[in-house]
């Protein structure tokens, strides 16, 4: 496994953690503390949850990194509830992007990217749920690209959504934990977030390399994690496209 994806993820954690520390030590946290969250979001009941779900789903659906949605969920609702709500918002974004791509993008994208669509069909063909789960566990790749590519392919929707939901959990927990550290014990929570990220990244890469069975959804992902058994014909089609 190459270090660049891990370093990129750790840098992302450092940036968000730094923002949290600035908020805490600059006095901004006095205006955005738990009481403010309680009065403006939590005590709004279902309306507050619905606003976050819609906003988070929209952000995830149009390509905002899902880690940011998780960070905000952890900040607003704490680790446990924040993880659950951020996970649901991210799944909503996944469903929205996939459905939009399937309904509106096949005629537009299909003729222009036949090789990539064929690759997606081949990758997900035998076990959509398991292969989706594997790729969601990786610390590399684009959430929105996977959603759109799956939408224009023949991937079955329900296994794709369920595999995505479970695969999202580790990083959602990591960044919700990081977000919750803005107001409570930030140093400890940031350190724990880094540790959990490293564990989930190594686990995701190990599972992907073991069970992908020589198939590739994205050549750049395979290169990033150090997979060296990319089929020759895939390399040629990548260059041709």
Coordinates of C-alpha atoms in Angstrom, one line a residue:
X1 CA 0.0 0.0 0.0
X2 CA 1.4 3.4 -0.9
X3 CA 1.7 6.1 1.7
X4 CA 0.1 9.0 -0.3
X5 CA -3.5 8.0 0.3
X6 CA -2.8 7.5 4.1
X7 CA -1.0 10.9 4.3
X8 CA -3.8 12.6 2.4
X9 CA -6.3 11.2 4.9
X10 CA -4.2 12.2 7.9
X11 CA -3.7 15.7 6.4
X12 CA -7.5 16.0 6.1
X13 CA -7.9 14.9 9.7
X14 CA -5.2 17.5 10.7
X15 CA -7.0 20.3 8.9
X16 CA -10.4 19.5 10.4
X17 CA -8.8 19.0 13.8
X18 CA -7.0 22.3 13.5
X19 CA -10.2 24.0 12.7
X20 CA -11.8 22.5 15.8
X21 CA -8.9 23.6 18.0
X22 CA -9.1 27.1 16.6
X23 CA -12.8 27.2 17.4
X24 CA -12.2 26.0 20.9
X25 CA -9.3 28.2 21.9
X26 CA -10.3 31.4 20.1
X27 CA -13.5 31.8 22.0
X28 CA -15.8 30.9 19.1
X29 CA -16.8 27.8 20.9
X30 CA -18.5 30.0 23.5
X31 CA -21.0 31.0 20.8
X32 CA -21.3 27.5 19.3
X33 CA -21.3 25.4 22.4
X34 CA -23.6 22.5 23.4
X35 CA -26.3 24.8 24.6
X36 CA -26.4 26.5 21.3
X37 CA -26.7 23.2 19.5
X38 CA -29.4 22.2 21.9
X39 CA -31.5 25.3 21.4
X40 CA -31.0 25.6 17.6
X41 CA -30.9 22.0 16.5
X42 CA -31.6 19.3 19.1
X43 CA -34.6 21.0 20.7
X44 CA -36.0 21.7 17.2
X45 CA -36.9 18.0 17.2
X46 CA -37.6 16.3 13.9
X47 CA -37.3 19.7 12.1
X48 CA -33.7 20.1 13.2
X49 CA -32.9 16.5 12.2
X50 CA -34.7 16.9 8.9
X51 CA -32.7 20.1 8.1
X52 CA -29.4 18.4 8.7
X53 CA -30.4 15.3 6.7
X54 CA -31.5 17.3 3.7
X55 CA -28.5 19.6 3.8
X56 CA -26.1 16.8 4.4
X57 CA -27.7 14.6 1.8
X58 CA -27.5 17.5 -0.7
X59 CA -23.8 18.2 0.1
X60 CA -22.9 14.5 -0.2
X61 CA -25.0 14.1 -3.4
X62 CA -23.3 16.9 -5.3
X63 CA -19.8 15.8 -4.3
X64 CA -18.8 17.4 -1.1
X65 CA -16.5 15.0 0.8
X66 CA -18.7 12.8 3.0
X67 CA -16.1 13.2 5.8
X68 CA -17.1 16.8 6.1
X69 CA -20.8 15.8 6.6
X70 CA -19.6 13.3 9.3
X71 CA -17.5 16.0 11.0
X72 CA -20.5 18.4 11.1
X73 CA -22.8 15.6 12.3
X74 CA -20.4 14.8 15.2
X75 CA -20.1 18.5 16.1
X76 CA -23.8 19.0 16.1
X77 CA -25.1 15.8 17.7
X78 CA -22.1 14.1 19.4
X79 CA -20.4 10.8 18.5
X80 CA -23.3 8.3 18.6
X81 CA -26.2 10.3 17.2
X82 CA -23.9 12.3 14.9
X83 CA -22.6 9.1 13.4
X84 CA -26.1 7.8 12.7
X85 CA -27.5 11.0 11.3
X86 CA -24.4 11.7 9.2
X87 CA -24.5 8.1 7.9
X88 CA -28.1 8.5 6.9
X89 CA -27.4 11.8 5.2
X90 CA -24.5 10.3 3.2
X91 CA -26.7 7.4 2.1
X92 CA -29.4 9.8 1.0
X93 CA -26.8 11.6 -1.1
X94 CA -25.6 8.3 -2.5
X95 CA -29.2 7.3 -3.5
X96 CA -29.9 10.7 -5.0
X97 CA -26.8 10.8 -7.1
X98 CA -27.2 7.1 -8.2
X99 CA -30.9 7.6 -9.1
X100 CA -30.3 10.9 -11.0
X101 CA -27.5 9.2 -13.0
X102 CA -29.6 6.2 -13.8
X103 CA -32.7 8.2 -14.9
X104 CA -31.0 11.0 -16.7
X105 CA -27.4 10.1 -17.4
X106 CA -27.5 6.9 -19.3
X107 CA -28.2 8.4 -22.7
X108 CA -25.8 11.3 -22.1
X109 CA -22.8 9.5 -20.4
X110 CA -23.2 5.9 -21.7
X111 CA -22.1 6.5 -25.4
X112 CA -19.2 8.7 -24.2
X113 CA -17.7 6.4 -21.6
X114 CA -18.5 2.8 -22.7
X115 CA -15.2 1.4 -21.4
X116 CA -15.7 2.8 -17.9
X117 CA -19.3 1.6 -17.8
X118 CA -18.3 -1.9 -19.0
X119 CA -15.6 -1.9 -16.3
X120 CA -18.2 -1.0 -13.6
X121 CA -20.5 -3.8 -14.9
X122 CA -17.6 -6.3 -14.7
X123 CA -16.5 -5.2 -11.2
X124 CA -20.0 -5.3 -9.6
X125 CA -21.4 -8.2 -11.7
X126 CA -21.1 -11.3 -9.4
X127 CA -21.6 -9.8 -5.9
X128 CA -22.7 -6.1 -6.0
X129 CA -23.0 -5.9 -2.2
X130 CA -19.6 -7.3 -1.3
X131 CA -17.7 -5.4 -4.0
X132 CA -19.4 -2.1 -3.1
X133 CA -18.5 -2.7 0.5
X134 CA -14.9 -3.3 -0.3
X135 CA -14.5 -0.1 -2.4
X136 CA -16.3 2.0 0.2
X137 CA -13.8 0.9 2.9
X138 CA -10.9 2.2 1.0
X139 CA -9.3 5.6 2.0
X140 CA -9.0 6.6 -1.7
X141 CA -11.4 7.2 -4.5
X142 CA -14.3 9.6 -5.2
X143 CA -17.7 9.0 -3.6
X144 CA -19.6 11.0 -6.3
X145 CA -17.7 9.3 -9.2
X146 CA -18.6 5.8 -7.9
X147 CA -22.3 6.8 -7.4
X148 CA -22.6 8.2 -10.9
X149 CA -20.7 5.4 -12.6
X150 CA -22.8 2.8 -10.8
X151 CA -26.0 4.7 -11.8
X152 CA -25.2 4.5 -15.5
X153 CA -24.2 0.9 -15.3
X154 CA -26.4 -2.2 -14.8
X155 CA -25.6 -2.3 -11.1
X156 CA -28.5 -3.4 -8.9
X157 CA -29.6 -0.6 -6.7
X158 CA -30.5 -2.2 -3.4
X159 CA -27.2 -4.2 -2.9
X160 CA -25.3 -1.1 -4.0
X161 CA -27.0 1.1 -1.4
X162 CA -26.7 -1.5 1.4
X163 CA -23.1 -2.2 0.6
X164 CA -22.4 1.6 0.6
X165 CA -24.2 2.2 3.9
X166 CA -22.1 -0.5 5.7
X167 CA -18.9 0.6 4.0
X168 CA -19.4 4.2 5.0
X169 CA -19.6 3.4 8.8
X170 CA -15.8 3.3 9.7
X171 CA -14.9 6.7 8.3
X172 CA -18.3 8.2 9.4
X173 CA -17.5 7.2 12.9
X174 CA -13.9 8.5 12.6
X175 CA -14.9 12.0 11.5
X176 CA -18.0 12.3 13.7
X177 CA -15.6 11.5 16.6
X178 CA -13.3 14.2 15.3
X179 CA -16.1 16.7 15.1
X180 CA -17.4 15.9 18.6
X181 CA -13.9 16.8 19.9
X182 CA -14.4 20.5 19.0
X183 CA -16.0 21.1 22.4
X184 CA -14.9 18.1 24.5
X185 CA -11.4 16.8 24.9
X186 CA -10.2 17.7 21.4
X187 CA -6.7 16.4 21.7
X188 CA -7.8 12.9 22.9
X189 CA -10.5 12.6 20.3
X190 CA -8.2 13.8 17.4
X191 CA -5.6 11.2 18.4
X192 CA -8.3 8.5 18.6
X193 CA -9.6 9.6 15.2
X194 CA -6.2 9.2 13.7
X195 CA -5.8 5.7 15.2
X196 CA -9.2 4.6 13.9
X197 CA -8.6 6.0 10.5
X198 CA -5.3 4.1 10.2
X199 CA -6.9 0.9 11.3
X200 CA -9.9 1.2 8.9
X201 CA -7.6 2.2 6.0
X202 CA -5.3 -0.8 6.5
X203 CA -8.3 -3.1 6.9
X204 CA -10.1 -1.7 3.8
X205 CA -7.0 -2.1 1.6
X206 CA -6.2 -5.6 2.9
X207 CA -9.8 -6.8 2.2
X208 CA -9.9 -5.1 -1.2
X209 CA -6.6 -6.7 -2.3
X210 CA -7.7 -10.1 -1.0
X211 CA -11.2 -10.4 -2.3
X212 CA -11.5 -8.3 -5.5
X213 CA -10.5 -11.4 -7.5
X214 CA -8.4 -9.6 -10.1
X215 CA -11.2 -7.1 -11.0
X216 CA -10.7 -3.4 -11.1
X217 CA -13.2 -0.6 -10.9
X218 CA -10.7 2.2 -11.2
X219 CA -7.1 1.9 -12.2
X220 CA -6.0 4.9 -10.2
X221 CA -7.4 3.3 -7.1
X222 CA -5.4 0.1 -7.7
X223 CA -2.2 2.1 -8.3
X224 CA -2.8 4.2 -5.1
X225 CA -3.1 1.2 -2.9
X226 CA -0.2 -0.7 -4.6
X227 CA -2.2 -3.4 -6.3
X228 CA 0.1 -4.8 -9.0
X229 CA -2.1 -7.3 -10.8
X230 CA -4.0 -4.9 -13.0
X231 CA -5.0 -6.8 -16.2
X232 CA -3.0 -5.8 -19.3
X233 CA -6.1 -5.3 -21.3
X234 CA -7.5 -2.9 -18.8
X235 CA -4.3 -0.8 -18.8
X236 CA -4.6 -0.6 -22.6
X237 CA -8.2 0.5 -22.5
X238 CA -7.5 3.1 -19.9
X239 CA -4.8 4.6 -22.1
X240 CA -7.1 4.5 -25.1
X241 CA -9.8 6.3 -23.3

